[in-house]
Tab-separated table of C-alpha atoms in Angstrom:
chain	number	residue	atom	x	y	z
A	1	UNK	CA	-18.238	38.521	-38.169
A	2	UNK	CA	-20.186	37.280	-34.734
A	3	UNK	CA	-18.082	34.472	-33.456
A	4	UNK	CA	-18.877	34.030	-30.084
A	5	UNK	CA	-19.912	30.840	-28.285
A	6	UNK	CA	-21.961	29.940	-25.716
A	7	UNK	CA	-20.264	27.307	-23.160
A	8	UNK	CA	-22.844	25.592	-19.748
A	9	UNK	CA	-22.635	25.683	-16.247
A	10	UNK	CA	-21.454	22.692	-14.870
A	11	UNK	CA	-23.038	23.639	-11.916
A	12	UNK	CA	-25.683	22.226	-9.938
A	13	UNK	CA	-27.298	24.048	-6.709
A	14	UNK	CA	-29.650	21.690	-4.456
A	15	UNK	CA	-32.940	22.462	-4.108
A	16	UNK	CA	-33.677	25.012	-1.363
A	17	UNK	CA	-35.454	24.189	1.391
A	18	UNK	CA	-37.156	25.537	3.931
A	19	UNK	CA	-35.895	24.104	7.685
A	20	UNK	CA	-36.564	24.327	11.237
A	21	UNK	CA	-34.888	23.153	14.378
A	22	UNK	CA	-37.338	22.145	17.341
A	23	UNK	CA	-38.461	24.302	19.841
A	24	UNK	CA	-35.700	24.594	22.246
A	25	UNK	CA	-36.614	23.917	26.392
A	26	UNK	CA	-36.104	26.621	28.420
A	27	UNK	CA	-33.831	24.952	30.847
A	28	UNK	CA	-32.910	21.547	31.406
A	29	UNK	CA	-33.979	20.674	34.352
A	30	UNK	CA	-35.654	17.464	34.702
A	31	UNK	CA	-34.878	16.618	30.944
A	32	UNK	CA	-33.970	13.986	29.164
A	33	UNK	CA	-30.677	13.497	26.929
A	34	UNK	CA	-29.735	12.221	24.357
A	35	UNK	CA	-26.224	11.615	22.712
A	36	UNK	CA	-25.560	10.593	19.341
A	37	UNK	CA	-22.315	8.650	18.796
A	38	UNK	CA	-20.590	8.868	15.528
A	39	UNK	CA	-18.100	5.947	16.676
A	40	UNK	CA	-15.135	8.102	16.435
A	41	UNK	CA	-12.493	7.009	18.823
A	42	UNK	CA	-13.313	8.730	22.120
A	43	UNK	CA	-16.056	10.256	21.355
A	44	UNK	CA	-18.612	7.887	23.293
A	45	UNK	CA	-16.292	9.597	26.025
A	46	UNK	CA	-16.673	13.010	25.492
A	47	UNK	CA	-20.436	12.967	25.352
A	48	UNK	CA	-20.763	11.171	28.318
A	49	UNK	CA	-17.965	13.892	29.979
A	50	UNK	CA	-21.405	16.518	28.611
A	51	UNK	CA	-23.874	14.713	29.689
A	52	UNK	CA	-22.387	14.501	33.747
A	53	UNK	CA	-22.017	18.169	33.612
A	54	UNK	CA	-25.534	18.292	31.727
A	55	UNK	CA	-26.838	16.787	34.874
A	56	UNK	CA	-24.156	18.445	37.607
A	57	UNK	CA	-24.472	22.062	37.128
A	58	UNK	CA	-27.907	21.958	34.623
A	59	UNK	CA	-30.313	19.953	36.689
A	60	UNK	CA	-30.808	17.345	33.675
A	61	UNK	CA	-31.932	13.172	35.302
A	62	UNK	CA	-30.043	11.323	32.479
A	63	UNK	CA	-28.694	10.596	29.353
A	64	UNK	CA	-29.310	7.192	26.112
A	65	UNK	CA	-26.427	6.259	24.728
A	66	UNK	CA	-27.179	5.535	21.410
A	67	UNK	CA	-24.290	4.346	18.312
A	68	UNK	CA	-24.603	5.344	14.235
A	69	UNK	CA	-23.027	2.446	12.104
A	70	UNK	CA	-20.522	5.079	11.449
A	71	UNK	CA	-19.131	8.562	10.663
A	72	UNK	CA	-20.342	9.069	7.380
A	73	UNK	CA	-23.783	8.335	7.250
A	74	UNK	CA	-27.144	10.048	9.167
A	75	UNK	CA	-28.334	7.802	12.477
A	76	UNK	CA	-30.672	5.387	11.551
A	77	UNK	CA	-34.423	4.582	12.167
A	78	UNK	CA	-33.510	2.529	15.789
A	79	UNK	CA	-31.617	5.069	17.496
A	80	UNK	CA	-33.302	8.512	16.385
A	81	UNK	CA	-36.530	6.325	18.039
A	82	UNK	CA	-35.252	5.049	21.105
A	83	UNK	CA	-33.902	8.355	21.690
A	84	UNK	CA	-37.677	9.864	20.232
A	85	UNK	CA	-40.143	7.585	22.556
A	86	UNK	CA	-37.174	8.787	25.632
A	87	UNK	CA	-34.858	11.704	25.076
A	88	UNK	CA	-36.158	15.837	26.107
A	89	UNK	CA	-33.698	16.661	23.995
A	90	UNK	CA	-30.885	15.306	21.781
A	91	UNK	CA	-26.736	16.174	21.260
A	92	UNK	CA	-25.269	15.152	17.752
A	93	UNK	CA	-22.599	16.411	16.068
A	94	UNK	CA	-18.921	14.970	14.413
A	95	UNK	CA	-16.522	14.752	16.719
A	96	UNK	CA	-13.170	14.207	15.169
B	1	UNK	CA	-31.564	11.020	-30.133
B	2	UNK	CA	-33.144	12.959	-27.944
B	3	UNK	CA	-34.082	16.718	-28.396
B	4	UNK	CA	-35.761	17.856	-25.319
B	5	UNK	CA	-34.401	21.317	-24.431
B	6	UNK	CA	-30.429	21.811	-22.029
B	7	UNK	CA	-31.454	22.785	-18.821
B	8	UNK	CA	-27.557	25.197	-17.746
B	9	UNK	CA	-27.776	28.340	-17.275
B	10	UNK	CA	-25.731	29.762	-20.424
B	11	UNK	CA	-22.752	31.752	-21.404
B	12	UNK	CA	-21.007	33.053	-24.230
B	13	UNK	CA	-17.362	33.405	-24.964
B	14	UNK	CA	-15.678	35.295	-28.096
B	15	UNK	CA	-13.640	32.369	-27.572
B	16	UNK	CA	-11.825	29.165	-27.159
B	17	UNK	CA	-8.582	31.279	-24.964
B	18	UNK	CA	-11.517	33.131	-23.122
B	19	UNK	CA	-13.625	30.573	-22.445
B	20	UNK	CA	-11.028	28.963	-20.408
B	21	UNK	CA	-10.109	30.925	-18.427
B	22	UNK	CA	-13.581	31.687	-17.168
B	23	UNK	CA	-14.530	28.976	-16.147
B	24	UNK	CA	-10.467	29.076	-14.296
B	25	UNK	CA	-12.777	32.522	-12.996
B	26	UNK	CA	-15.547	29.938	-11.623
B	27	UNK	CA	-14.343	28.054	-9.592
B	28	UNK	CA	-15.166	24.975	-11.679
B	29	UNK	CA	-11.864	23.184	-12.937
B	30	UNK	CA	-8.983	21.501	-11.253
B	31	UNK	CA	-6.628	23.575	-11.679
B	32	UNK	CA	-5.799	22.604	-14.986
B	33	UNK	CA	-8.002	23.927	-17.992
B	34	UNK	CA	-10.495	22.397	-18.838
B	35	UNK	CA	-12.575	22.426	-22.143
B	36	UNK	CA	-15.303	24.496	-23.372
B	37	UNK	CA	-18.443	22.618	-23.647
B	38	UNK	CA	-20.974	23.341	-26.162
B	39	UNK	CA	-24.090	22.580	-26.982
B	40	UNK	CA	-23.626	20.246	-29.433
B	41	UNK	CA	-20.202	18.282	-28.030
B	42	UNK	CA	-23.366	18.372	-24.618
B	43	UNK	CA	-25.043	15.725	-27.256
B	44	UNK	CA	-22.616	14.366	-28.587
B	45	UNK	CA	-21.909	12.575	-24.445
B	46	UNK	CA	-25.000	12.767	-24.185
B	47	UNK	CA	-26.819	10.504	-27.613
B	48	UNK	CA	-23.286	8.336	-26.540
B	49	UNK	CA	-24.938	6.762	-23.734
B	50	UNK	CA	-28.601	7.368	-25.582
B	51	UNK	CA	-29.729	9.616	-22.044
B	52	UNK	CA	-32.282	11.971	-21.889
B	53	UNK	CA	-30.853	15.906	-19.884
B	54	UNK	CA	-33.440	15.534	-18.002
B	55	UNK	CA	-32.907	11.991	-17.044
B	56	UNK	CA	-31.484	11.302	-13.071
B	57	UNK	CA	-27.813	9.476	-12.972
B	58	UNK	CA	-27.594	9.173	-9.348
B	59	UNK	CA	-29.173	10.666	-6.128
B	60	UNK	CA	-25.981	11.860	-3.357
B	61	UNK	CA	-29.021	11.746	-0.163
B	62	UNK	CA	-26.734	13.048	2.478
B	63	UNK	CA	-25.888	16.748	0.379
B	64	UNK	CA	-29.907	16.464	-1.608
B	65	UNK	CA	-28.519	16.805	-5.430
B	66	UNK	CA	-30.324	14.417	-8.415
B	67	UNK	CA	-27.154	14.700	-10.596
B	68	UNK	CA	-28.722	15.098	-14.256
B	69	UNK	CA	-27.524	13.668	-17.305
B	70	UNK	CA	-27.211	16.901	-18.648
B	71	UNK	CA	-24.291	18.218	-15.498
B	72	UNK	CA	-23.023	13.977	-16.243
B	73	UNK	CA	-22.731	14.813	-19.921
B	74	UNK	CA	-20.801	19.306	-19.200
B	75	UNK	CA	-18.349	17.914	-17.152
B	76	UNK	CA	-17.389	14.848	-19.204
B	77	UNK	CA	-16.898	17.219	-22.113
B	78	UNK	CA	-15.546	19.911	-19.391
B	79	UNK	CA	-12.824	16.777	-17.894
B	80	UNK	CA	-11.771	16.020	-22.129
B	81	UNK	CA	-13.653	12.859	-22.615
B	82	UNK	CA	-14.193	11.014	-25.960
B	83	UNK	CA	-18.908	10.733	-26.734
B	84	UNK	CA	-17.690	6.894	-26.443
B	85	UNK	CA	-16.123	7.508	-22.652
B	86	UNK	CA	-20.130	8.486	-21.646
B	87	UNK	CA	-21.567	5.843	-20.678
B	88	UNK	CA	-18.380	4.909	-18.581
B	89	UNK	CA	-18.864	7.870	-17.418
B	90	UNK	CA	-22.876	8.105	-16.701
B	91	UNK	CA	-21.870	3.977	-15.134
B	92	UNK	CA	-19.743	5.799	-12.690
B	93	UNK	CA	-21.452	8.241	-11.417
B	94	UNK	CA	-24.786	6.093	-10.842
B	95	UNK	CA	-22.033	4.619	-8.400
B	96	UNK	CA	-21.423	6.813	-6.410
B	97	UNK	CA	-25.260	7.366	-4.463
B	98	UNK	CA	-25.056	3.733	-4.146
B	99	UNK	CA	-24.900	3.609	-0.330
B	100	UNK	CA	-22.784	0.343	0.451
B	101	UNK	CA	-19.870	3.409	-1.677
B	102	UNK	CA	-21.166	5.548	0.888
B	103	UNK	CA	-20.423	8.605	-0.432
B	104	UNK	CA	-20.971	11.592	2.523
B	105	UNK	CA	-18.024	9.553	4.008
B	106	UNK	CA	-15.470	8.921	1.691
B	107	UNK	CA	-15.819	11.562	-0.314
B	108	UNK	CA	-15.762	14.506	2.729
B	109	UNK	CA	-12.769	12.609	4.963
B	110	UNK	CA	-9.049	14.215	6.386
B	111	UNK	CA	-8.611	10.899	5.462
B	112	UNK	CA	-8.401	12.199	2.495
B	113	UNK	CA	-8.862	8.553	-0.685
B	114	UNK	CA	-10.319	9.360	-4.848
B	115	UNK	CA	-12.903	7.899	-6.328
B	116	UNK	CA	-10.474	4.355	-8.085
B	117	UNK	CA	-12.395	3.000	-10.902
B	118	UNK	CA	-11.533	0.201	-12.623
B	119	UNK	CA	-13.709	-0.684	-16.229
B	120	UNK	CA	-14.069	-4.332	-17.073
B	121	UNK	CA	-15.826	-6.468	-20.324
B	122	UNK	CA	-14.923	-5.992	-23.798
B	123	UNK	CA	-15.951	-2.012	-23.821
B	124	UNK	CA	-12.486	-1.315	-22.347
B	125	UNK	CA	-10.137	-2.389	-25.212
B	126	UNK	CA	-12.937	-0.890	-27.382
B	127	UNK	CA	-11.701	3.144	-25.516
B	128	UNK	CA	-8.301	1.455	-25.457
B	129	UNK	CA	-8.161	2.236	-21.386
B	130	UNK	CA	-4.636	1.552	-20.000
B	131	UNK	CA	-4.341	-2.067	-18.435
B	132	UNK	CA	-0.217	-2.647	-19.351
B	133	UNK	CA	2.022	0.166	-19.017
B	134	UNK	CA	2.392	3.245	-16.998
B	135	UNK	CA	-1.048	1.574	-15.665
B	136	UNK	CA	-1.565	4.174	-12.863
B	137	UNK	CA	1.241	7.569	-15.806
B	138	UNK	CA	-0.217	9.729	-18.243
B	139	UNK	CA	-0.821	9.379	-21.938
B	140	UNK	CA	-3.754	7.221	-22.072
B	141	UNK	CA	-6.441	9.841	-23.000
B	142	UNK	CA	-9.029	6.887	-21.687
B	143	UNK	CA	-7.637	6.779	-18.399
B	144	UNK	CA	-7.422	10.355	-18.401
B	145	UNK	CA	-9.884	11.705	-19.365
B	146	UNK	CA	-13.247	8.883	-17.520
B	147	UNK	CA	-11.892	9.947	-13.677
B	148	UNK	CA	-11.332	12.901	-14.416
B	149	UNK	CA	-14.684	13.610	-14.873
B	150	UNK	CA	-16.255	11.932	-11.986
B	151	UNK	CA	-14.553	13.807	-9.917
B	152	UNK	CA	-15.410	17.680	-11.822
B	153	UNK	CA	-18.554	15.769	-11.612
B	154	UNK	CA	-17.961	15.729	-7.777
B	155	UNK	CA	-17.212	19.146	-7.664
B	156	UNK	CA	-18.786	20.885	-10.028
B	157	UNK	CA	-21.967	18.840	-8.994
B	158	UNK	CA	-21.927	17.347	-5.759
B	159	UNK	CA	-19.796	20.593	-4.417
B	160	UNK	CA	-17.097	18.407	-3.506
B	161	UNK	CA	-15.454	21.335	-2.730
B	162	UNK	CA	-11.236	20.870	-1.292
B	163	UNK	CA	-11.095	22.997	1.574
B	164	UNK	CA	-15.265	23.014	2.510
B	165	UNK	CA	-17.246	19.644	1.844
B	166	UNK	CA	-13.802	17.940	0.250
B	167	UNK	CA	-11.721	18.407	3.903
B	168	UNK	CA	-8.722	15.590	3.110
B	169	UNK	CA	-6.060	16.358	5.062
B	170	UNK	CA	-2.846	15.184	2.811
B	171	UNK	CA	-5.225	13.868	-0.576
B	172	UNK	CA	-3.188	12.230	-3.568
B	173	UNK	CA	-2.685	12.369	-7.216
B	174	UNK	CA	-5.676	9.681	-8.063
B	175	UNK	CA	-7.870	13.073	-7.098
B	176	UNK	CA	-6.741	14.207	-10.279
B	177	UNK	CA	-7.870	10.460	-11.864
B	178	UNK	CA	-7.379	7.508	-11.267
B	179	UNK	CA	-9.491	4.746	-13.770
B	180	UNK	CA	-7.604	1.690	-15.352
B	181	UNK	CA	-9.055	-1.251	-17.330
B	182	UNK	CA	-8.146	-4.967	-16.382
B	183	UNK	CA	-4.517	-7.064	-18.393
B	184	UNK	CA	-8.660	-9.587	-19.313
B	185	UNK	CA	-6.590	-10.099	-22.684
B	186	UNK	CA	-3.925	-11.568	-20.602
B	187	UNK	CA	-4.729	-12.665	-17.419
B	188	UNK	CA	-5.046	-15.919	-16.039
B	189	UNK	CA	-7.989	-15.377	-13.580
B	190	UNK	CA	-11.669	-14.710	-14.122
B	191	UNK	CA	-12.230	-10.405	-14.055
B	192	UNK	CA	-13.553	-8.819	-11.418
B	193	UNK	CA	-16.574	-8.632	-13.458
B	194	UNK	CA	-17.086	-11.963	-13.704
B	195	UNK	CA	-15.461	-12.798	-10.316
B	196	UNK	CA	-19.264	-10.378	-8.808
B	197	UNK	CA	-21.222	-11.765	-11.100
B	198	UNK	CA	-22.066	-10.233	-14.277
B	199	UNK	CA	-21.088	-12.045	-17.874
B	200	UNK	CA	-17.669	-11.337	-19.518
B	201	UNK	CA	-19.057	-9.627	-21.760
B	202	UNK	CA	-20.724	-7.635	-20.387
B	203	UNK	CA	-18.886	-3.964	-19.629
B	204	UNK	CA	-18.962	-3.410	-15.297
B	205	UNK	CA	-17.024	-0.602	-14.225
B	206	UNK	CA	-16.091	-1.419	-10.200
B	207	UNK	CA	-15.504	1.960	-7.942
B	208	UNK	CA	-13.400	2.312	-4.574
B	209	UNK	CA	-12.527	4.603	-2.609
B	210	UNK	CA	-9.458	4.364	-2.290
B	211	UNK	CA	-5.851	5.677	-0.729
B	212	UNK	CA	-3.179	6.257	-2.741
B	213	UNK	CA	-1.353	3.096	-4.105
B	214	UNK	CA	2.316	0.963	-3.328
B	215	UNK	CA	4.310	-0.322	-4.935
B	216	UNK	CA	6.005	-3.880	-3.920
B	217	UNK	CA	9.632	-4.901	-5.150
B	218	UNK	CA	9.612	-8.780	-5.400
B	219	UNK	CA	13.075	-9.665	-7.773
B	220	UNK	CA	14.218	-12.203	-6.242
B	221	UNK	CA	11.389	-14.896	-5.922
B	222	UNK	CA	9.502	-18.023	-8.596
B	223	UNK	CA	7.389	-19.431	-6.158
B	224	UNK	CA	3.085	-17.666	-5.745
B	225	UNK	CA	4.346	-17.442	-1.399
B	226	UNK	CA	7.571	-15.777	-1.921
B	227	UNK	CA	5.786	-12.496	-4.255
B	228	UNK	CA	2.827	-13.423	-1.903
B	229	UNK	CA	4.310	-13.921	1.332
B	230	UNK	CA	6.035	-10.038	0.555
B	231	UNK	CA	2.725	-8.349	-0.888
B	232	UNK	CA	1.404	-9.718	2.350
B	233	UNK	CA	4.343	-8.339	4.467
B	234	UNK	CA	3.861	-4.892	2.626
B	235	UNK	CA	0.088	-3.915	3.150
B	236	UNK	CA	0.321	-5.598	6.713
B	237	UNK	CA	0.711	-1.775	8.207
B	238	UNK	CA	-0.980	0.346	6.121
B	239	UNK	CA	-3.619	2.133	5.520
B	240	UNK	CA	-5.665	2.538	8.382
B	241	UNK	CA	-4.718	-0.598	9.829
B	242	UNK	CA	-7.399	-1.492	12.394
B	243	UNK	CA	-10.856	-0.208	10.403
B	244	UNK	CA	-10.061	-3.195	7.629
B	245	UNK	CA	-11.232	-1.032	5.144
B	246	UNK	CA	-10.743	-3.143	0.933
B	247	UNK	CA	-7.351	-3.740	-0.016
B	248	UNK	CA	-7.488	-3.237	-3.781
B	249	UNK	CA	-4.605	-5.527	-5.515
B	250	UNK	CA	-2.622	-4.888	-8.010
B	251	UNK	CA	-0.670	-7.743	-10.019
B	252	UNK	CA	1.882	-6.952	-12.285
B	253	UNK	CA	3.330	-9.046	-15.234
B	254	UNK	CA	6.202	-11.254	-14.332
B	255	UNK	CA	4.223	-11.506	-11.130
B	256	UNK	CA	1.495	-12.868	-12.338
B	257	UNK	CA	3.189	-15.443	-14.465
B	258	UNK	CA	4.133	-16.725	-11.572
B	259	UNK	CA	1.932	-17.017	-9.082
B	260	UNK	CA	-0.416	-18.609	-12.195
B	261	UNK	CA	2.552	-20.987	-13.497
B	262	UNK	CA	1.577	-22.463	-9.580
B	263	UNK	CA	-1.757	-22.943	-10.305
B	264	UNK	CA	-2.749	-20.379	-8.355
B	265	UNK	CA	-6.238	-18.711	-8.258
B	266	UNK	CA	-7.673	-15.783	-7.157
B	267	UNK	CA	-8.933	-17.715	-4.229
B	268	UNK	CA	-6.370	-18.848	-3.366
B	269	UNK	CA	-3.594	-15.105	-3.384
B	270	UNK	CA	-7.334	-13.271	-1.616
B	271	UNK	CA	-5.988	-16.955	1.004
B	272	UNK	CA	-3.138	-16.258	2.086
B	273	UNK	CA	-2.929	-12.860	1.938
B	274	UNK	CA	-6.317	-12.050	4.347
B	275	UNK	CA	-3.626	-15.578	5.942
B	276	UNK	CA	-0.454	-13.369	5.600
B	277	UNK	CA	-1.450	-9.455	6.673
B	278	UNK	CA	-2.675	-9.849	10.426
B	279	UNK	CA	-1.446	-8.000	13.275
B	280	UNK	CA	-0.951	-9.547	16.456
B	281	UNK	CA	-2.664	-7.169	19.182
B	282	UNK	CA	0.590	-6.482	20.808
B	283	UNK	CA	2.253	-5.053	17.490
B	284	UNK	CA	-0.694	-1.948	17.151
B	285	UNK	CA	-0.892	-1.534	21.214
B	286	UNK	CA	3.840	-1.081	20.777
B	287	UNK	CA	3.346	1.192	18.019
B	288	UNK	CA	0.015	3.292	19.508
B	289	UNK	CA	-2.332	1.833	16.983
B	290	UNK	CA	-4.901	0.641	19.728
B	291	UNK	CA	-4.318	2.257	23.440
B	292	UNK	CA	-3.623	0.708	26.157
B	293	UNK	CA	-0.995	-1.787	27.524
B	294	UNK	CA	0.106	-4.632	26.087
B	295	UNK	CA	-1.517	-7.783	27.902
B	296	UNK	CA	0.755	-10.943	27.400
B	297	UNK	CA	-2.746	-13.001	26.235
B	298	UNK	CA	-1.930	-9.784	22.882
B	299	UNK	CA	0.879	-11.604	21.746
B	300	UNK	CA	-0.783	-14.652	20.090
B	301	UNK	CA	-3.364	-12.852	19.371
B	302	UNK	CA	-4.839	-11.558	16.243
B	303	UNK	CA	-6.049	-8.852	14.226
B	304	UNK	CA	-6.667	-9.785	10.367
B	305	UNK	CA	-6.402	-6.844	7.287
B	306	UNK	CA	-9.996	-7.510	5.949
B	307	UNK	CA	-13.020	-8.323	7.522
B	308	UNK	CA	-12.640	-11.687	5.049
B	309	UNK	CA	-10.312	-12.602	1.655
B	310	UNK	CA	-12.819	-11.140	-0.018
B	311	UNK	CA	-12.973	-7.635	0.174
B	312	UNK	CA	-9.503	-7.982	-1.164
B	313	UNK	CA	-9.618	-7.365	-5.015
B	314	UNK	CA	-7.159	-8.581	-7.244
B	315	UNK	CA	-6.887	-7.878	-10.192
B	316	UNK	CA	-4.255	-8.423	-13.227
B	317	UNK	CA	-2.824	-5.036	-14.647
B	318	UNK	CA	0.220	-3.809	-15.399
B	319	UNK	CA	2.812	-3.657	-17.676
B	320	UNK	CA	4.422	-7.407	-18.689
B	321	UNK	CA	7.469	-6.474	-17.799
B	322	UNK	CA	9.212	-5.761	-13.991
B	323	UNK	CA	8.613	-7.731	-11.360
B	324	UNK	CA	6.919	-5.702	-9.519
B	325	UNK	CA	2.971	-5.052	-7.940
B	326	UNK	CA	0.530	-2.794	-6.101
B	327	UNK	CA	-1.937	-2.541	-2.802
B	328	UNK	CA	-4.519	-0.050	-2.801
B	329	UNK	CA	-5.531	0.512	0.641
B	330	UNK	CA	-10.172	1.495	1.037
B	331	UNK	CA	-11.121	4.368	2.792
B	332	UNK	CA	-11.970	3.927	6.172
B	333	UNK	CA	-13.352	1.111	7.310
B	334	UNK	CA	-15.434	-1.731	5.329
B	335	UNK	CA	-18.224	-1.025	7.121
B	336	UNK	CA	-18.269	3.654	6.531
B	337	UNK	CA	-17.699	1.773	2.871
B	338	UNK	CA	-17.500	-0.189	-0.117
B	339	UNK	CA	-16.603	-1.187	-3.242
B	340	UNK	CA	-19.466	-0.927	-6.000
B	341	UNK	CA	-19.351	-2.261	-9.473
B	342	UNK	CA	-21.862	-1.533	-11.455
B	343	UNK	CA	-23.056	-2.907	-15.427
B	344	UNK	CA	-22.279	-0.358	-17.946
B	345	UNK	CA	-25.107	0.559	-20.672
B	346	UNK	CA	-24.466	0.886	-24.430
B	347	UNK	CA	-27.287	2.161	-26.870
């Protein structure tokens, strides 16, 4: 007698989404860079240092530093809007 | 009872032992064997909470994952839950998606928190959720399996896998299960869910991104101030210290009686602990928790451990015997994650 049992998959596969990178600029010359700070200790210093390197060596004309509410959440609308209004490119990442 | 079809993929195995090994091979367990979920056991779980399989219990924004009742039920069966536990599991999973809890931070952080769950209301006694002896230890099916079910949902449905999307440096045993009830029958104080606006006869679960419990000894004092002075002294340097998380303070039997005999309310306890857990900025600098040289004014500059007295949740629980209590530091800071209470809905 066949006593096989049927058991169920407990996992979920996240819905696939088509992700598209924003077009990359061919040069940073004359561009303004947004810096998204994730609130971690020294993350502002690190980003400003990156901004200075981009200015000194790649012709960036200015940076705009904006702080997230905390490290675990996406950037909120207000800082996204600030950066969209003023910047050409943005640097965001998780430092820990 | 819902007649909707279950949507999950299925697999055929010859017996329970093979199923247990199959779930290990798939990477679907927390390291302990699971109960193989069958159609009958999954449906019993859904029926006990009057949930349709496709019903969304919560949505995890950062992961773009919809957590359905069917998946929660499957993982609850695997954890060893009885069907009547399902409403508690579903309410806790619903709370995971609350923006105030901020799932992504505590679930993924190197800081390594677990989901502490406090069950309030008559359901805690009906389901025999332990609020007494060996409070954080093994021995009670409801405590062991409700917390485990939530962790399995995090692992299997939301993808919070250790070493991948769970980057805990150390973690702790509460990540297997971390579920208790409040001892409402013997507590001299209003239970946590009533403090948060529910009626006593309602059932509710509070989730809290939590580090491990710390046991505090005071076998000497017979005053509220004495016992709480010791608890405050142990709490003062704990958790992330400078980022102001919330705390749970569990007051067990002997301490509960000492504090209540002096007429202190939960609000009195919170206020006293708030005032007596502050650190001087000088101490935080000397112990390398705050950067920079100590300035003369730092000796008198006091930093509160939590943002406000109500960020200390006071819970009456633990054995009647023994002059011990415990505190549980929250993960990170309150700005990133805070405790959330949801009603447990039963048909």
